[in-house]
Tab-separated table of C-alpha atoms in Angstrom:
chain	number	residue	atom	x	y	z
A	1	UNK	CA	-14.742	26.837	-9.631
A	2	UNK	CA	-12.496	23.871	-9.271
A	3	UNK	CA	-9.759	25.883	-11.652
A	4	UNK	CA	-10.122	29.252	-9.657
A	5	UNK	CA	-9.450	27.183	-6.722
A	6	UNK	CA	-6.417	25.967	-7.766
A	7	UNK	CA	-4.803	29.053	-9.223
A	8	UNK	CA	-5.404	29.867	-5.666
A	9	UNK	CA	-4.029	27.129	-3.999
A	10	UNK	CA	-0.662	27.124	-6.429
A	11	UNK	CA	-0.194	30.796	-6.511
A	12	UNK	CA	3.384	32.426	-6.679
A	13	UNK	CA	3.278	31.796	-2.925
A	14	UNK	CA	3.194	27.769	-2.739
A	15	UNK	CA	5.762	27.627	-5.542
A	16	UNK	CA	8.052	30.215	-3.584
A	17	UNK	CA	7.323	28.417	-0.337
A	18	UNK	CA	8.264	24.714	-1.948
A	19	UNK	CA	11.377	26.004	-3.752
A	20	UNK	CA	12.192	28.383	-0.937
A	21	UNK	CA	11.887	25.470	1.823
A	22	UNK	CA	14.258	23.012	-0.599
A	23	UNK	CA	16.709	25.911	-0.456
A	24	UNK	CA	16.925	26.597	2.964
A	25	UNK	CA	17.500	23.037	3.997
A	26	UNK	CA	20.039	22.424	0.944
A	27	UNK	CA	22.127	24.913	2.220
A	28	UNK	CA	22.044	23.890	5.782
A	29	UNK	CA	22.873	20.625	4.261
A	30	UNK	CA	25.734	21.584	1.987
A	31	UNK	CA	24.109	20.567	-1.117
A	32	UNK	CA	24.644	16.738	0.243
A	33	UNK	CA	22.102	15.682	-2.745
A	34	UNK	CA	24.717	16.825	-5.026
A	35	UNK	CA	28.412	16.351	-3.366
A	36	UNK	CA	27.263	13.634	-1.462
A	37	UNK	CA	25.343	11.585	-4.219
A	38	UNK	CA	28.122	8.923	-4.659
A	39	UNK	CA	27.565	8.413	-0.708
A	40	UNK	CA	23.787	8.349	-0.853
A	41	UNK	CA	24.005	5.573	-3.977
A	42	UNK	CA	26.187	3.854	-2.237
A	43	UNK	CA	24.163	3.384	1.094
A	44	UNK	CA	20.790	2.627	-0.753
A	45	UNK	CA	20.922	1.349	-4.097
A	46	UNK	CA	24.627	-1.087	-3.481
A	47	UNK	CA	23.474	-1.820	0.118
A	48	UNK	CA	20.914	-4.638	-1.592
A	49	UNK	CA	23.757	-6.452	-2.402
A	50	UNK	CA	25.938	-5.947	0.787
A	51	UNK	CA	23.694	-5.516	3.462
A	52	UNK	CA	21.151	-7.871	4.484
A	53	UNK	CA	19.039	-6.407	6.587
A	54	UNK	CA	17.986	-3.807	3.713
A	55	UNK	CA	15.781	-6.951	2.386
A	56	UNK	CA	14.717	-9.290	5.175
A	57	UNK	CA	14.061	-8.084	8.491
A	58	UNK	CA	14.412	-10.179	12.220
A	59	UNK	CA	10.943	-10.092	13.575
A	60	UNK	CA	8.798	-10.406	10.058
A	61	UNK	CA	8.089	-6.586	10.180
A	62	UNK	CA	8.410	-4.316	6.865
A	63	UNK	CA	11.685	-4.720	5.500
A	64	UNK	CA	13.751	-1.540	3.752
A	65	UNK	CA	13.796	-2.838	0.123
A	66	UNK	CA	9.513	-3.339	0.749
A	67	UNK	CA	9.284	0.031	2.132
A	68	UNK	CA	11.108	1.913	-0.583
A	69	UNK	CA	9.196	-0.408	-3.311
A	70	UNK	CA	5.708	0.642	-1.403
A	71	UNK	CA	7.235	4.341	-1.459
A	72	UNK	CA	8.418	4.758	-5.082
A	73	UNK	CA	4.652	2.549	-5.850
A	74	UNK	CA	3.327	5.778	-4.590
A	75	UNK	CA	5.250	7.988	-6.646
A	76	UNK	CA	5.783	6.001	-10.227
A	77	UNK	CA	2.615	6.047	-11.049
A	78	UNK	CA	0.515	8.118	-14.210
A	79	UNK	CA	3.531	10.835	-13.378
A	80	UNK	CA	5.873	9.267	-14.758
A	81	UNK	CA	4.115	8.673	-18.035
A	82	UNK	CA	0.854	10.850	-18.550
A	83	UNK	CA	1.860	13.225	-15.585
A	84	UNK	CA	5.263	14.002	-17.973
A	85	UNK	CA	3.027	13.903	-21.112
A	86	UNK	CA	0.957	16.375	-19.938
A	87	UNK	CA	3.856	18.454	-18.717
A	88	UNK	CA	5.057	18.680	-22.090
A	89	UNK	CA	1.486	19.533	-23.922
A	90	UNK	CA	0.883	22.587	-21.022
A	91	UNK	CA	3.853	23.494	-20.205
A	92	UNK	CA	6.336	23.242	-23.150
A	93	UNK	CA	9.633	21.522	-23.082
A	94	UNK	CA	11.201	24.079	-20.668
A	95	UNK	CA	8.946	22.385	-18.095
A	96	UNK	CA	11.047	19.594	-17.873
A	97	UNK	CA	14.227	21.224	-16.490
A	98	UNK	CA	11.690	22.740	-13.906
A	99	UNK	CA	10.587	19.463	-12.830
A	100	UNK	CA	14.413	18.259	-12.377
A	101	UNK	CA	14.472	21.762	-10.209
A	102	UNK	CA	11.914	20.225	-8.609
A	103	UNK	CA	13.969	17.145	-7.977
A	104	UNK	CA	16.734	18.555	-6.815
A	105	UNK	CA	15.406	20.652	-3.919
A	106	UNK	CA	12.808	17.936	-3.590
A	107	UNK	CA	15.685	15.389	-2.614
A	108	UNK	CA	16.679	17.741	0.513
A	109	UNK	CA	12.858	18.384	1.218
A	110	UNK	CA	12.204	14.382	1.655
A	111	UNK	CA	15.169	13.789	3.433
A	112	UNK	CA	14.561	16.278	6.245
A	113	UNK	CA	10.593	14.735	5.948
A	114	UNK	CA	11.926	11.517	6.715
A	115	UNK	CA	14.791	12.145	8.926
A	116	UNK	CA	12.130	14.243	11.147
A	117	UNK	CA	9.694	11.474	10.597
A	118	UNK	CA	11.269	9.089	12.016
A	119	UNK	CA	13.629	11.097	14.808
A	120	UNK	CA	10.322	11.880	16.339
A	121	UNK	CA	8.189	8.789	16.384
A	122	UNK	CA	6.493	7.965	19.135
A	123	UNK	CA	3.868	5.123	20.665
A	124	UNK	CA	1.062	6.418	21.991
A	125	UNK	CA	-0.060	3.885	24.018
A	126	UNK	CA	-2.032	2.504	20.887
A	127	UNK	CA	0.148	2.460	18.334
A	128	UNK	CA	3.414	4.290	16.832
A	129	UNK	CA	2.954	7.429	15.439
A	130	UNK	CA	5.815	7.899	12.725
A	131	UNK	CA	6.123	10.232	9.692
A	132	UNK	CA	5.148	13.416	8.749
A	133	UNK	CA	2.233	13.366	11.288
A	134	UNK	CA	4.853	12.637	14.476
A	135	UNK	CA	6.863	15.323	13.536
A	136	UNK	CA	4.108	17.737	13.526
A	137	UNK	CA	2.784	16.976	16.766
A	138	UNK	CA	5.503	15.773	19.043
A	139	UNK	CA	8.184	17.788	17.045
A	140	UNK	CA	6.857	21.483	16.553
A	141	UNK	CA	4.106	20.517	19.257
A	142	UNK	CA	1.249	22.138	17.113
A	143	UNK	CA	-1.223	19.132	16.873
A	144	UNK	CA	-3.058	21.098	14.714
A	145	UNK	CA	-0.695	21.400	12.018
A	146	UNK	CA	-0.738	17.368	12.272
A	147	UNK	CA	-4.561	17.223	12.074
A	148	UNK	CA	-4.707	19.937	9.297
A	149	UNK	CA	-2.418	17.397	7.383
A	150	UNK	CA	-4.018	14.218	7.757
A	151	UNK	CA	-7.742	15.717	6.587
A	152	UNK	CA	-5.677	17.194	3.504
A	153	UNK	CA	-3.837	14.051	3.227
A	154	UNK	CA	-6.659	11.931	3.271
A	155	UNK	CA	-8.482	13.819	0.971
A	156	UNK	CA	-5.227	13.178	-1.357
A	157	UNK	CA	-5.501	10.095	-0.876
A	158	UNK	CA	-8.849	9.684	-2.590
A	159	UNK	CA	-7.627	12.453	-5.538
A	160	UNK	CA	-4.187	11.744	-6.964
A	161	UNK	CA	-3.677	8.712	-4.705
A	162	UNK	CA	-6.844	7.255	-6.423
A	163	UNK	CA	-9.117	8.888	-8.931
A	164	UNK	CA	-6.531	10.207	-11.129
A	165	UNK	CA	-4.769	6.725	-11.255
A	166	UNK	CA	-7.910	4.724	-11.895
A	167	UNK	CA	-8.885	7.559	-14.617
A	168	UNK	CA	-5.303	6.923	-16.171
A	169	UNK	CA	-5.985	2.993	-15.940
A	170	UNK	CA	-9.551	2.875	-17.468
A	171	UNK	CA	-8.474	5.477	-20.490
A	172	UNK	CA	-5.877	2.919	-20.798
A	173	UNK	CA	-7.946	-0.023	-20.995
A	174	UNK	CA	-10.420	1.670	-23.316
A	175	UNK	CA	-8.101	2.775	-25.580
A	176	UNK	CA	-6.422	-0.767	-26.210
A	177	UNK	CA	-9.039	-3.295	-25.472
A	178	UNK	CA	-12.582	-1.261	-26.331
A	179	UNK	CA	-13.877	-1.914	-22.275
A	180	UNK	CA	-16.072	0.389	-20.989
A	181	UNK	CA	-14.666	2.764	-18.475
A	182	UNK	CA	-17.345	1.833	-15.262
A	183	UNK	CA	-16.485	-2.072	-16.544
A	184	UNK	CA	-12.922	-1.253	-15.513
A	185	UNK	CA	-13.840	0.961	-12.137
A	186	UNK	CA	-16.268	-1.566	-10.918
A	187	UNK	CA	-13.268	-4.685	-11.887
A	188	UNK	CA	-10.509	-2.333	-9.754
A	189	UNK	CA	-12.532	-1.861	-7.107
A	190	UNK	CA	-13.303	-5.269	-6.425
A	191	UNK	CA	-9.472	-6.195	-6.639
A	192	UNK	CA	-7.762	-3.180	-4.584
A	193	UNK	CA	-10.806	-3.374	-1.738
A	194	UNK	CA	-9.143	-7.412	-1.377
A	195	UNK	CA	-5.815	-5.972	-1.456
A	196	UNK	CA	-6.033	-2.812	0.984
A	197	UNK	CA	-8.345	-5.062	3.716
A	198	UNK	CA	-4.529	-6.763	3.945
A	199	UNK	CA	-1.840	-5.162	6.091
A	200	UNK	CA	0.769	-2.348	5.650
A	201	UNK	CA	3.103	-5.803	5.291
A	202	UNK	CA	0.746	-7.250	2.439
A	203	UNK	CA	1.170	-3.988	0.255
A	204	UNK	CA	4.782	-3.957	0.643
A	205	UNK	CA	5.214	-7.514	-0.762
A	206	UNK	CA	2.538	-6.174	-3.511
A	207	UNK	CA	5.092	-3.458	-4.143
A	208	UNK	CA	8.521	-5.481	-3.588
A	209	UNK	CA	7.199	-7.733	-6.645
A	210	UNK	CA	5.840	-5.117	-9.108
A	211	UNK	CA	8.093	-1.864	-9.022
A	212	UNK	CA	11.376	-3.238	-9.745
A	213	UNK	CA	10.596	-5.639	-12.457
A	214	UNK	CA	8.146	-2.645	-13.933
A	215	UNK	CA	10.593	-0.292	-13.786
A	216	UNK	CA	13.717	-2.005	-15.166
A	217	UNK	CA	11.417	-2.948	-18.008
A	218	UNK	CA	9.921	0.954	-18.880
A	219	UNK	CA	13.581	2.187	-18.164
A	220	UNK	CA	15.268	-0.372	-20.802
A	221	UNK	CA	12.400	0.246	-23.520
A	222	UNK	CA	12.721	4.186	-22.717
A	223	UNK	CA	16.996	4.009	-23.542
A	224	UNK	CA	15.912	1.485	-26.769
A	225	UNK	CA	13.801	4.788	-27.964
A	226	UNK	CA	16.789	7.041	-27.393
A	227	UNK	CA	19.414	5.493	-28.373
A	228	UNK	CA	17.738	4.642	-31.578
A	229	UNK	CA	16.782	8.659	-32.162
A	230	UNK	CA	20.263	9.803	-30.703
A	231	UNK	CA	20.327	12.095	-33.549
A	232	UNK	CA	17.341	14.276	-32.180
A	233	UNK	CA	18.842	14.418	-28.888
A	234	UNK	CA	21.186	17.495	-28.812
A	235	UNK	CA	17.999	19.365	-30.586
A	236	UNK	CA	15.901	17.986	-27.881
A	237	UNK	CA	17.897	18.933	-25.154
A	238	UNK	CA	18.380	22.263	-26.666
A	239	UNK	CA	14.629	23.149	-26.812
A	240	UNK	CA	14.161	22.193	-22.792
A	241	UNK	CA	16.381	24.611	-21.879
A	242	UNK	CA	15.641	27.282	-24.305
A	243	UNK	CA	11.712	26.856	-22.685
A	244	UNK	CA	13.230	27.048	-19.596
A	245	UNK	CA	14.254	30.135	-19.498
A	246	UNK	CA	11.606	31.196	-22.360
A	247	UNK	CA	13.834	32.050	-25.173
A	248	UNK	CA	12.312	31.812	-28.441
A	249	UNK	CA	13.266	29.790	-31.273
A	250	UNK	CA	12.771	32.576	-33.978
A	251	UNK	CA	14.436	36.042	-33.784
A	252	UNK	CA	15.863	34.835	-29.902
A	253	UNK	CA	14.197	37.145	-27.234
A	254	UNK	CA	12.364	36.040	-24.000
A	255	UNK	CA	9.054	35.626	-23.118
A	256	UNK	CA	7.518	36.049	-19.663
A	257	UNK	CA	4.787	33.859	-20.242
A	258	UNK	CA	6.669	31.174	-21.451
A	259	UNK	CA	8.732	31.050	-18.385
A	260	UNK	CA	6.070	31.023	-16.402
A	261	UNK	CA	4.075	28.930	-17.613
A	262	UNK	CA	7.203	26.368	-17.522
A	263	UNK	CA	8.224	26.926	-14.103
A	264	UNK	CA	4.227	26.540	-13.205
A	265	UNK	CA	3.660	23.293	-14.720
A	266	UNK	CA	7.211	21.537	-14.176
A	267	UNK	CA	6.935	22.012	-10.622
A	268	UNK	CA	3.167	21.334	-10.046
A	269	UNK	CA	3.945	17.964	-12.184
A	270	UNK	CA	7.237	17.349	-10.457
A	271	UNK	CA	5.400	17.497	-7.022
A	272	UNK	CA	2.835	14.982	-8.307
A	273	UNK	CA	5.506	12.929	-10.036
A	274	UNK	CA	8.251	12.912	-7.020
A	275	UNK	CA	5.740	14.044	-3.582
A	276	UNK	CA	8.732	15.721	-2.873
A	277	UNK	CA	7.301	19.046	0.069
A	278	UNK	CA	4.126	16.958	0.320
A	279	UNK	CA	5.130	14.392	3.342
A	280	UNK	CA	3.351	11.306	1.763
A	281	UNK	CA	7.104	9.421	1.709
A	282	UNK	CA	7.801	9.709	5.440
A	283	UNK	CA	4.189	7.761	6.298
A	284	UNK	CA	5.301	5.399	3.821
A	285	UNK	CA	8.913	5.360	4.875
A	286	UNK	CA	7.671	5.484	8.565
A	287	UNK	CA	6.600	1.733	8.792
A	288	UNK	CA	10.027	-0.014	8.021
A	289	UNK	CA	11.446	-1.960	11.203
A	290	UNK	CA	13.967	-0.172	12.913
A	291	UNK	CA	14.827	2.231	10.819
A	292	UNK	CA	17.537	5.108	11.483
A	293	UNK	CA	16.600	8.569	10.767
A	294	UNK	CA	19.598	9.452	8.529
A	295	UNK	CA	19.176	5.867	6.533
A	296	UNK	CA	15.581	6.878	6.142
A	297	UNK	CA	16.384	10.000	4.767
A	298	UNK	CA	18.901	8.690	2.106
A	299	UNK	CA	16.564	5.813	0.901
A	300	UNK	CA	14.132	8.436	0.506
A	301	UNK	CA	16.403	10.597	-1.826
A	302	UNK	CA	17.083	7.812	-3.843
A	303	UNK	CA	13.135	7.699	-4.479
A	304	UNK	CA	13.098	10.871	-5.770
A	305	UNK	CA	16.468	10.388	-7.696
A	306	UNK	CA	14.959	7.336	-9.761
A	307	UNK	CA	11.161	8.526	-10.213
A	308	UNK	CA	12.199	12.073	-11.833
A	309	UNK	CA	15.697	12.314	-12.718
A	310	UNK	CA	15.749	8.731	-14.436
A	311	UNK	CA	11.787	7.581	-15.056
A	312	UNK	CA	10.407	11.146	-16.011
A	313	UNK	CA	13.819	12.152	-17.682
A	314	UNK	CA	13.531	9.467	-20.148
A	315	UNK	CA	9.782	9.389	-21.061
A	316	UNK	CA	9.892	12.886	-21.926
A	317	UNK	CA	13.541	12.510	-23.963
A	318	UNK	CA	11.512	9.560	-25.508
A	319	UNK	CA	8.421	11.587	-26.310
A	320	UNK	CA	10.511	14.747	-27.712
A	321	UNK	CA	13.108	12.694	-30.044
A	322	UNK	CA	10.381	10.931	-32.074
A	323	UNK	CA	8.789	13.686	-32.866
A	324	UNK	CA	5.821	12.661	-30.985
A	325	UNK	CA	5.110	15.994	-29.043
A	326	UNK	CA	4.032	17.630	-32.377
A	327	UNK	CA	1.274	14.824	-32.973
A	328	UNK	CA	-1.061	17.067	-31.176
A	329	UNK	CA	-1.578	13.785	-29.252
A	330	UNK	CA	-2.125	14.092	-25.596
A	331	UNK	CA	-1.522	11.888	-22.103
A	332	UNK	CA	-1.869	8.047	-23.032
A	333	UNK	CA	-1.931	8.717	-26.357
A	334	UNK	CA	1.071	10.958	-26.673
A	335	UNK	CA	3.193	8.336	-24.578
A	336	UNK	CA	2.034	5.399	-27.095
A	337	UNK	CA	2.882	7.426	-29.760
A	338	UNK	CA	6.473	7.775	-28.742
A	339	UNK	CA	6.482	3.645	-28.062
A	340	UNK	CA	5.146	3.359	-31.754
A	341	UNK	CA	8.523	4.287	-33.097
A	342	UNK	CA	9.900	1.002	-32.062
A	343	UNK	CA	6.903	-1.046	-30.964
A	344	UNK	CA	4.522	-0.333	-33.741
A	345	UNK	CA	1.147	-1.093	-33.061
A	346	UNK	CA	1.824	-3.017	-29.979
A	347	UNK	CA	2.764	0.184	-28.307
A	348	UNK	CA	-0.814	1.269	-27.434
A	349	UNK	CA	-0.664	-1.769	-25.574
A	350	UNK	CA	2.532	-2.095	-24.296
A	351	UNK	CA	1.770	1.614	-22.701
A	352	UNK	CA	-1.626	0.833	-21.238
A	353	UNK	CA	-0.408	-2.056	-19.751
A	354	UNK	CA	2.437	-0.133	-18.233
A	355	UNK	CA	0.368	2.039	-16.736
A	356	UNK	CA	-1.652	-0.261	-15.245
A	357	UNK	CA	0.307	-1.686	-13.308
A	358	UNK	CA	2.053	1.376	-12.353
A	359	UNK	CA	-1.365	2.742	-11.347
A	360	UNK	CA	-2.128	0.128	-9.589
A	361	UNK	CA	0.884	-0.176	-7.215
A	362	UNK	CA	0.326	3.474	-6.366
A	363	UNK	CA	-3.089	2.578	-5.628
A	364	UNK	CA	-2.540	0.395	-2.606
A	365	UNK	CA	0.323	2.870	-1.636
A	366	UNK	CA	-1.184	5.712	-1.375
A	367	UNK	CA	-4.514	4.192	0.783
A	368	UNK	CA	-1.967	3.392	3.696
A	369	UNK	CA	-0.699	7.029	3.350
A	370	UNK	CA	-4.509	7.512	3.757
A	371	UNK	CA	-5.567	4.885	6.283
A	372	UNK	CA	-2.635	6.519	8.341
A	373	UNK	CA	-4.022	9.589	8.433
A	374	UNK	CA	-7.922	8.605	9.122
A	375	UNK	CA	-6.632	6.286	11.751
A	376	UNK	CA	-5.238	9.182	13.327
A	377	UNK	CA	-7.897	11.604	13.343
A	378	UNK	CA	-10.952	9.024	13.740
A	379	UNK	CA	-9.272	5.557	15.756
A	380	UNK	CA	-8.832	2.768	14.110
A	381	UNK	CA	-12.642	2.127	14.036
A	382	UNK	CA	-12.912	4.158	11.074
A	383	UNK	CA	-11.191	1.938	8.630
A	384	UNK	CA	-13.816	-0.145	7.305
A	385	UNK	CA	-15.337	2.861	6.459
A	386	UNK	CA	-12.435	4.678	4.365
A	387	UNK	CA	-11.857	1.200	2.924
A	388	UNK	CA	-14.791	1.471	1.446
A	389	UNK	CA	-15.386	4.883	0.408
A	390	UNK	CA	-11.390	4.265	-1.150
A	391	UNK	CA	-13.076	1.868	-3.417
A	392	UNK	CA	-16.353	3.875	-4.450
A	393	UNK	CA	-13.813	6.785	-5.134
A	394	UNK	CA	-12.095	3.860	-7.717
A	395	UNK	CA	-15.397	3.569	-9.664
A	396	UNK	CA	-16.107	7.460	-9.697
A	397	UNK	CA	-12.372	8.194	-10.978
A	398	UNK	CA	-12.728	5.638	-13.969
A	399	UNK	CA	-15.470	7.433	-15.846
A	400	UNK	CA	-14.742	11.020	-14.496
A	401	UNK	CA	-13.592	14.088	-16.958
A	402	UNK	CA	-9.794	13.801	-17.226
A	403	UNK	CA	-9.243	17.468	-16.270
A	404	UNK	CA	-11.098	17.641	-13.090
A	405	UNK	CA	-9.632	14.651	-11.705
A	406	UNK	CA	-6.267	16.595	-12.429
A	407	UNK	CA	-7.484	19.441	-11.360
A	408	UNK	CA	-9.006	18.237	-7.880
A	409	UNK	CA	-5.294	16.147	-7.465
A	410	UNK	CA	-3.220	19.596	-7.753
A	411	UNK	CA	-5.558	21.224	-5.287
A	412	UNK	CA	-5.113	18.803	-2.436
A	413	UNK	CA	-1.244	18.061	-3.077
A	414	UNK	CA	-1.146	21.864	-2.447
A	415	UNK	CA	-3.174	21.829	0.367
A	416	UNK	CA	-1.261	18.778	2.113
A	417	UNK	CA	2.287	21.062	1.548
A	418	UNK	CA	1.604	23.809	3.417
A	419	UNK	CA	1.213	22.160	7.110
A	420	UNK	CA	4.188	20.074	6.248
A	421	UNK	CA	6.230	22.682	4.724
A	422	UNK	CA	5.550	24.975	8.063
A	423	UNK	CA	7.058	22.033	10.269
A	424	UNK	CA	10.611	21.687	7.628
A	425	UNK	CA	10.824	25.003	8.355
A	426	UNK	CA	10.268	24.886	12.366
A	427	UNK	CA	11.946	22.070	12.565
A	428	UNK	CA	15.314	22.578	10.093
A	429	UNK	CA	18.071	22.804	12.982
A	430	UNK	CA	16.740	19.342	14.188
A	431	UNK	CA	17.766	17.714	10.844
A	432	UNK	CA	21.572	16.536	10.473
A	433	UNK	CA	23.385	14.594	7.648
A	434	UNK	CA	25.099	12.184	9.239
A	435	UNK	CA	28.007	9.928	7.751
């Protein structure tokens, strides 16, 4: 049922519609992710060191550098290491150049999200209403297109925001130290319940600590792998693009169902890796203090810029040029096996701890994308409630089958696209890059 369901939901039509929607607004754009890219690095990444309001803010509120950390928590997660793992297993090789497709029109799809996101905030009387909610309601002035993404959201929340990370975590954990997935559920619950009962400001501290130490550390060990298996790399590259575009390696020709299946599972594990089309970033991005749509929008392409075209670049060039993707090894497994090459047997370990803590910071991240959305629909009075039925979800997704956890994930990240994806498109001729 579940895998009818999503064949449904990512049909010819969704993957049409995201591509499609990343056109239209990179060409109303000018291709600014590409011509513009020394600009946007130079206004996100070099402002840490120029500008100080992009770390500390005036009144105590959530600062840039803890908003993008709680926003790229949310997306470098199991994507970036079992999400590309399991790209290369279903998809082939060729699905990799899909998912820097992906990237690419995904980087003009999350700027327009948060430019929109935060040109139409508003305060309610209650409290401010930013992100990919505001400009559904106040911006097309559809409130239904706003509700219709908050249940979906929500509901995401609770799949790839949560069960798929704690199943990644508790896989990990049983693979390296012998515990018993429920141990690990009923341990994580216990610890993100403490965290999440803290405020949006609380998470981004979480995040401000853990992301950029964890990712400068799986970035250098990724390039150590590389480098040291340069020699495969031409070969490697060669096969991504020859799956791209399904040309065989014997007797040349091209296969349909090759390219399909690439351009299928690159962009469905793209979308899970980056959220790029989804509209989880602009909730995220939507609580930083006094924040300018156009800056939102750049900080926001450098999200996607370092979780697909760096992280998920290099974990599957690390996987390909040991020689691990022919282990007939799979998601954790496959990813250790690639660490082996230069870790030995610490690598098991060295990858479960990795994405642990990965996991975890896209844990907390993607409740507030959830909370938002409940808070919305329900009032605030809901919250204890979601909080939690969050945290039951956590126990659930550590002993659950791997493929329906996946499966359920793709189904609602599909479902939470189309509502936002309708308002991009309503919305395009509001959205301006601005220098």
């Amino acid at each position: 049922m579940l895998e009818i369901l999503n064949k449904i939901v990512w049909s010819d039509f969704l993957l049409i519609l995201l591509l499609g929607t990343g056109l239209i607004i990179s060409i109303r754009l000018n291709f600014f992710q590409i011509l513009k890219f020394p600009y946007i690095i130079k206004n996100t990444l070099f402002s840490l060191f120029y500008d100080k309001t992009t770390r500390k803010t005036k009144n105590g509120g959530v600062s840039q550098l803890q908003s993008l950390s709680t926003a790229l928590a949310a997306t470098m997660g199991t994507g970036n290491i079992v999400g590309v793992a399991t790209a290369l297993t279903a998809g082939g090789p060729g699905a990799i150049f899909w998912m820097w497709i992906s990237a690419m029109l995904g980087m003009a799809l999350v700027y327009a999200e948060n430019y929109l996101g935060t040109l139409f905030a508003r305060n309610n009387g209650k409290v401010t209403v930013g992100g990919t909610v505001a400009f559904l309601e106040y911006g097309t002035g559809k409130r239904f297109l706003a509700v219709i993404f908050c249940i979906f959201c929500s509901l995401a929340s609770l799949g790839m925001g949560n069960m798929t990370q704690i199943n990644s975590i508790s896989e990990a954990v049983s693979n390296s130290f012998g515990i018993p997935p429920l141990y690990t559920g009923i341990i994580a619950a216990v610890i993100i319940f403490a965290v999440i009962s803290g405020s949006i400001k609380r998470i981004g501290k979480v995040s401000q600590l853990l992301i950029p130490i964890l990712s400068g550390i799986y970035i250098i060990t990724t390039i150590i792998i590389i480098v040291s298996h340069s020699s495969a790399l031409p070969q490697t590259l060669a096969e991504i693009f020859r799956g791209a575009f399904g040309i065989k390696a014997v007797g040349g020709g091209i296969s349909g169902e090759i390219i399909k299946r690439s351009i299928n599972t690159g962009l469905r594990r793209g979308v899970f890796s980056n959220e790029a089309g989804l509209g989880s970033s602009s909730l995220l991005h939507s609580a930083t203090e006094n924040a300018s749509p156009h800056r939102q929008g750049l900080w926001a392409v450098f999200e996607v810029f370092t979780d697909t075209i760096i992280c998920c670049t290099l974990t599957a060039l690390a996987i390909m040029t040991t020689g691990s993707l022919s282990s007939g090894k799979t998601g954790v497994s496959l990813a250790a096996e690639a660490f082996g090459s230069i870790m030995g047997d610490f690598s098991q370990i060295f990858t479960s701890v990795s994405i642990v803590l990965f996991a975890f910071a896209t844990l907390i991240s993607w409740y507030f994308c959830g909370e938002c959305c409940v808070k919305y629909i329900f009032g605030e009075r809901v919250i204890p409630f979601f909080r939690i039925i969050f945290a039951f979800c956590v126990v659930i997704g550590a002993y659950s089958r791997l493929e329906t956890v996946w499966l359920i994930s793709d189904i609602f990240n599909g479902l939470m696209a189309f509502p936002n994806l309708a308002g991009l498109i309503i919305l395009r001729k509001h959205v301006r890059f601005e220098k």
